[in-house]
CSV table of C-alpha atoms in Angstrom, one decimal:
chain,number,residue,atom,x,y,z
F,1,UNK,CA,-12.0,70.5,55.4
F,2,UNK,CA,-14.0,73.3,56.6
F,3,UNK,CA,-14.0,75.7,59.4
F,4,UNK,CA,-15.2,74.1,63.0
F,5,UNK,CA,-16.4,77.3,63.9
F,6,UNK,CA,-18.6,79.1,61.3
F,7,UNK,CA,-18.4,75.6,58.9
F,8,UNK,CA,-18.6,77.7,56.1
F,9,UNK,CA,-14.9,78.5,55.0
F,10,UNK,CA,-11.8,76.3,54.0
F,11,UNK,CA,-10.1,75.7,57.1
F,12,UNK,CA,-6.2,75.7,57.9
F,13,UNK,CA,-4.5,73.7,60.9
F,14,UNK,CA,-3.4,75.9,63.8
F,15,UNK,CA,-1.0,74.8,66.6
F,16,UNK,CA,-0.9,76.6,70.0
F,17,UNK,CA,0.0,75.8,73.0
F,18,UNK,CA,-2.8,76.4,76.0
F,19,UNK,CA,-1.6,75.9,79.7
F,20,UNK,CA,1.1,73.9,78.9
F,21,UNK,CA,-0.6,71.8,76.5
F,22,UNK,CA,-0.3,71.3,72.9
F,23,UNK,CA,-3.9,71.9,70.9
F,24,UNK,CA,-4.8,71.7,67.4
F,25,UNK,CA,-8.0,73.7,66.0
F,26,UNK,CA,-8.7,73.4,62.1
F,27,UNK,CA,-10.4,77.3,61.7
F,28,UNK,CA,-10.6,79.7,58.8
F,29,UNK,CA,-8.2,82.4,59.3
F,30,UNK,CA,-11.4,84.7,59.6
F,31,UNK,CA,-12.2,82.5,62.6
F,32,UNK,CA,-8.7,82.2,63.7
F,33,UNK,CA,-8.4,85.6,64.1
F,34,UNK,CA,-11.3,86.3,66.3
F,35,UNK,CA,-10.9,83.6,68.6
F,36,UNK,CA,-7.0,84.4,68.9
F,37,UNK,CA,-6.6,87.9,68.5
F,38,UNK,CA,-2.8,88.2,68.3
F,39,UNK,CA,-1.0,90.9,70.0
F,40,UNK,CA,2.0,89.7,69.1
F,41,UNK,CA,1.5,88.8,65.6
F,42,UNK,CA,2.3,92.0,64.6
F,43,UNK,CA,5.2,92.9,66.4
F,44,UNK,CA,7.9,92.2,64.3
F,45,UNK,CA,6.2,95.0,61.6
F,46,UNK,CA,5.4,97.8,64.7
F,47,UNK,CA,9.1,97.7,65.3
F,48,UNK,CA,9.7,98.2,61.6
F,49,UNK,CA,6.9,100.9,61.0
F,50,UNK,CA,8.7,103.1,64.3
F,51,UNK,CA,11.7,103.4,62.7
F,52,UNK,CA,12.1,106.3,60.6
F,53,UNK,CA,14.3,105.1,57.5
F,54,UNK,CA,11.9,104.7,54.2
F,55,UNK,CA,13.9,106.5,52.4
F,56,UNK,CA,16.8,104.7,52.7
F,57,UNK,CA,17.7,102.4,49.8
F,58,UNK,CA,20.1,100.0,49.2
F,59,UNK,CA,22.7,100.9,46.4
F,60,UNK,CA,22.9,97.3,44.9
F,61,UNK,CA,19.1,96.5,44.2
F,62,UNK,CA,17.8,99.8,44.3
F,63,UNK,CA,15.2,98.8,47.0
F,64,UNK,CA,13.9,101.0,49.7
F,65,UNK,CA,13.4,100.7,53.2
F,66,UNK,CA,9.5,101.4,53.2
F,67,UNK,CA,9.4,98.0,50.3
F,68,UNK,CA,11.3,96.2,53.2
F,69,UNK,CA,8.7,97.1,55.8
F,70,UNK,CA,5.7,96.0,53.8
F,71,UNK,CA,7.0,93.1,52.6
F,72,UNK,CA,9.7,91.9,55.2
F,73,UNK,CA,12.3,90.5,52.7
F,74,UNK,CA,15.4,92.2,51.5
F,75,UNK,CA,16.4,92.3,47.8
F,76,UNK,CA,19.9,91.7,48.1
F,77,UNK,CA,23.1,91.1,50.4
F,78,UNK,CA,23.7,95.0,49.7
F,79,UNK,CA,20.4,95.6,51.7
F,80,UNK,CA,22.0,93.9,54.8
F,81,UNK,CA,25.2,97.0,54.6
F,82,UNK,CA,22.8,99.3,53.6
F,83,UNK,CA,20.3,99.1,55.9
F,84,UNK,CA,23.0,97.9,58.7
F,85,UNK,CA,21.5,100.6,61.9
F,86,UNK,CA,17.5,100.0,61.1
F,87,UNK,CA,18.0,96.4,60.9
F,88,UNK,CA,20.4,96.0,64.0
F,89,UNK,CA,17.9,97.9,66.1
F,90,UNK,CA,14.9,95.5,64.7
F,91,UNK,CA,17.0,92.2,65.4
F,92,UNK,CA,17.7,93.7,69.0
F,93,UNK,CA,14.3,94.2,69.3
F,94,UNK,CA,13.1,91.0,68.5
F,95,UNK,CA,15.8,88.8,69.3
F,96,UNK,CA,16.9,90.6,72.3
F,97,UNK,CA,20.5,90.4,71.1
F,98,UNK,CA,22.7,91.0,67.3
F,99,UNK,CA,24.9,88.1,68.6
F,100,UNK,CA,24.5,84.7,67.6
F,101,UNK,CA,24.6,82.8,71.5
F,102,UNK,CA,23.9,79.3,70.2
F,103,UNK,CA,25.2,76.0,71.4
F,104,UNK,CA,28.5,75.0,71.9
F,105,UNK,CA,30.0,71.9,70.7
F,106,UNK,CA,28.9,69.2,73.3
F,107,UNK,CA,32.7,68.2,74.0
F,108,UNK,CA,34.6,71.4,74.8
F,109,UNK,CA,37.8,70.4,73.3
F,110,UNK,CA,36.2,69.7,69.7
F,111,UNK,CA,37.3,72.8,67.6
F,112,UNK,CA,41.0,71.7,68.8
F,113,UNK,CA,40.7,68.2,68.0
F,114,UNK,CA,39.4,69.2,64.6
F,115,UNK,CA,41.7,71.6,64.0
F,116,UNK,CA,44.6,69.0,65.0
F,117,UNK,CA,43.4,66.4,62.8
F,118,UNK,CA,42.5,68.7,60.0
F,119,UNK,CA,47.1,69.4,60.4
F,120,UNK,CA,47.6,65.8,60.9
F,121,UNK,CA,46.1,65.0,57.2
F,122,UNK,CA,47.3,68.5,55.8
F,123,UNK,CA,50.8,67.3,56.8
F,124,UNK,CA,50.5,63.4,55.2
F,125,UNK,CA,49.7,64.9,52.0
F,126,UNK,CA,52.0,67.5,51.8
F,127,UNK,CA,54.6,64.8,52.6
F,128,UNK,CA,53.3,62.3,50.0
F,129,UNK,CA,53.3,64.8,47.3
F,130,UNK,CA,57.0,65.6,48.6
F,131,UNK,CA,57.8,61.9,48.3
F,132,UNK,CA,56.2,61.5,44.5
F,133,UNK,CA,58.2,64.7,43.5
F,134,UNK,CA,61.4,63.2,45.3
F,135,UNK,CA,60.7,59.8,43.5
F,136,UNK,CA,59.7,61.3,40.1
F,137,UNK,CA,63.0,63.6,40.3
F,138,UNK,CA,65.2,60.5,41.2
F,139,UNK,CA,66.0,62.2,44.5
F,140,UNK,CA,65.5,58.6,46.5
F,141,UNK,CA,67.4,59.8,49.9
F,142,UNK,CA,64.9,62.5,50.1
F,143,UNK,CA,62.1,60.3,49.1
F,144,UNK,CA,63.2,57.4,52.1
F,145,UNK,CA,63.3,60.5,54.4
F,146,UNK,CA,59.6,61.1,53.4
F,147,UNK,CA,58.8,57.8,53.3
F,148,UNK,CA,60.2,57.2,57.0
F,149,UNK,CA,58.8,60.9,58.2
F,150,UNK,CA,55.2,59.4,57.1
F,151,UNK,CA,55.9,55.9,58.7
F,152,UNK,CA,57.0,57.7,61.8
F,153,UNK,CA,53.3,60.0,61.7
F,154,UNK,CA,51.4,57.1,61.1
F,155,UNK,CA,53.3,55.3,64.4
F,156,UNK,CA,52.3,58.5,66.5
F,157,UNK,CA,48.7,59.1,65.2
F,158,UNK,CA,48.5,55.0,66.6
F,159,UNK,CA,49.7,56.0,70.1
F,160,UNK,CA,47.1,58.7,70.1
């Protein structure tokens, strides 16, 4: 497919959004740029190129601040600590905030009822393998204790 502009290049699929609505233009990126000169296409790299850290370099990987401004990747998980202050102050930048605000489970009480249940089935196997061991050790009064203990959870957890 070629360019609808010029007709002369390959052309790539662009998706913007023009008062509100959803358009699709198949341009070169030659064409793409002039039409849709982007000031905000370069943003992300202006906030890396003002900060003043190219000599910084990450202990691990042995890369360098100035690599991660051209190419916008990090080497390692050591660039994250080593870079730690430039790369708070870019996210803040960007994002507005270093925190991670996103949603919250839709039912409030979730993490609790996960974190019950995840006890609840900790609990039945920790008194099953106590029952086996009982059993296996010919301990049968402690394994009928078990056995009723388990009987007794699996009563409550049906009331529930």
């Amino acid at each position: 497919m070629l360019c609808t502009n010029c007709g002369k290049e390959p052309a790539q699929q662009y998706t913007r959004t023009v008062d509100g609505k959803v358009v699709t233009v198949e341009l070169c990126p030659s064409c793409y740029n002039k039409l849709y000169p982007e000031k905000e296409s370069n943003f992300f790299l202006s906030v890396l190129n003002s900060m003043d850290c190219a000599d910084s370099v990450c202990p691990v990987c042995g890369m360098t601040f100035g690599e991660f401004r051209r190419t916008g990747l990090l080497g390692c998980a050591g660039c994250y600590e080593a870079f730690r202050t430039p790369l708070a102050k870019t996210v803040r930048s960007v994002q507005g905030s270093v925190l991670h605000r996103g949603k919250r489970p839709a039912r409030a009480d979730a993490e609790e009822r996960y974190d019950r249940l995840r006890a609840y089935v900790t609990r039945r196997e920790t008194l099953r393998e106590e029952m086996e061991e009982a059993m296996r050790t010919h301990d049968y009064e402690r394994a009928q204790r078990l056995q009723r203990a388990l009987k007794a959870m699996s009563v409550a957890e049906g009331d529930e």
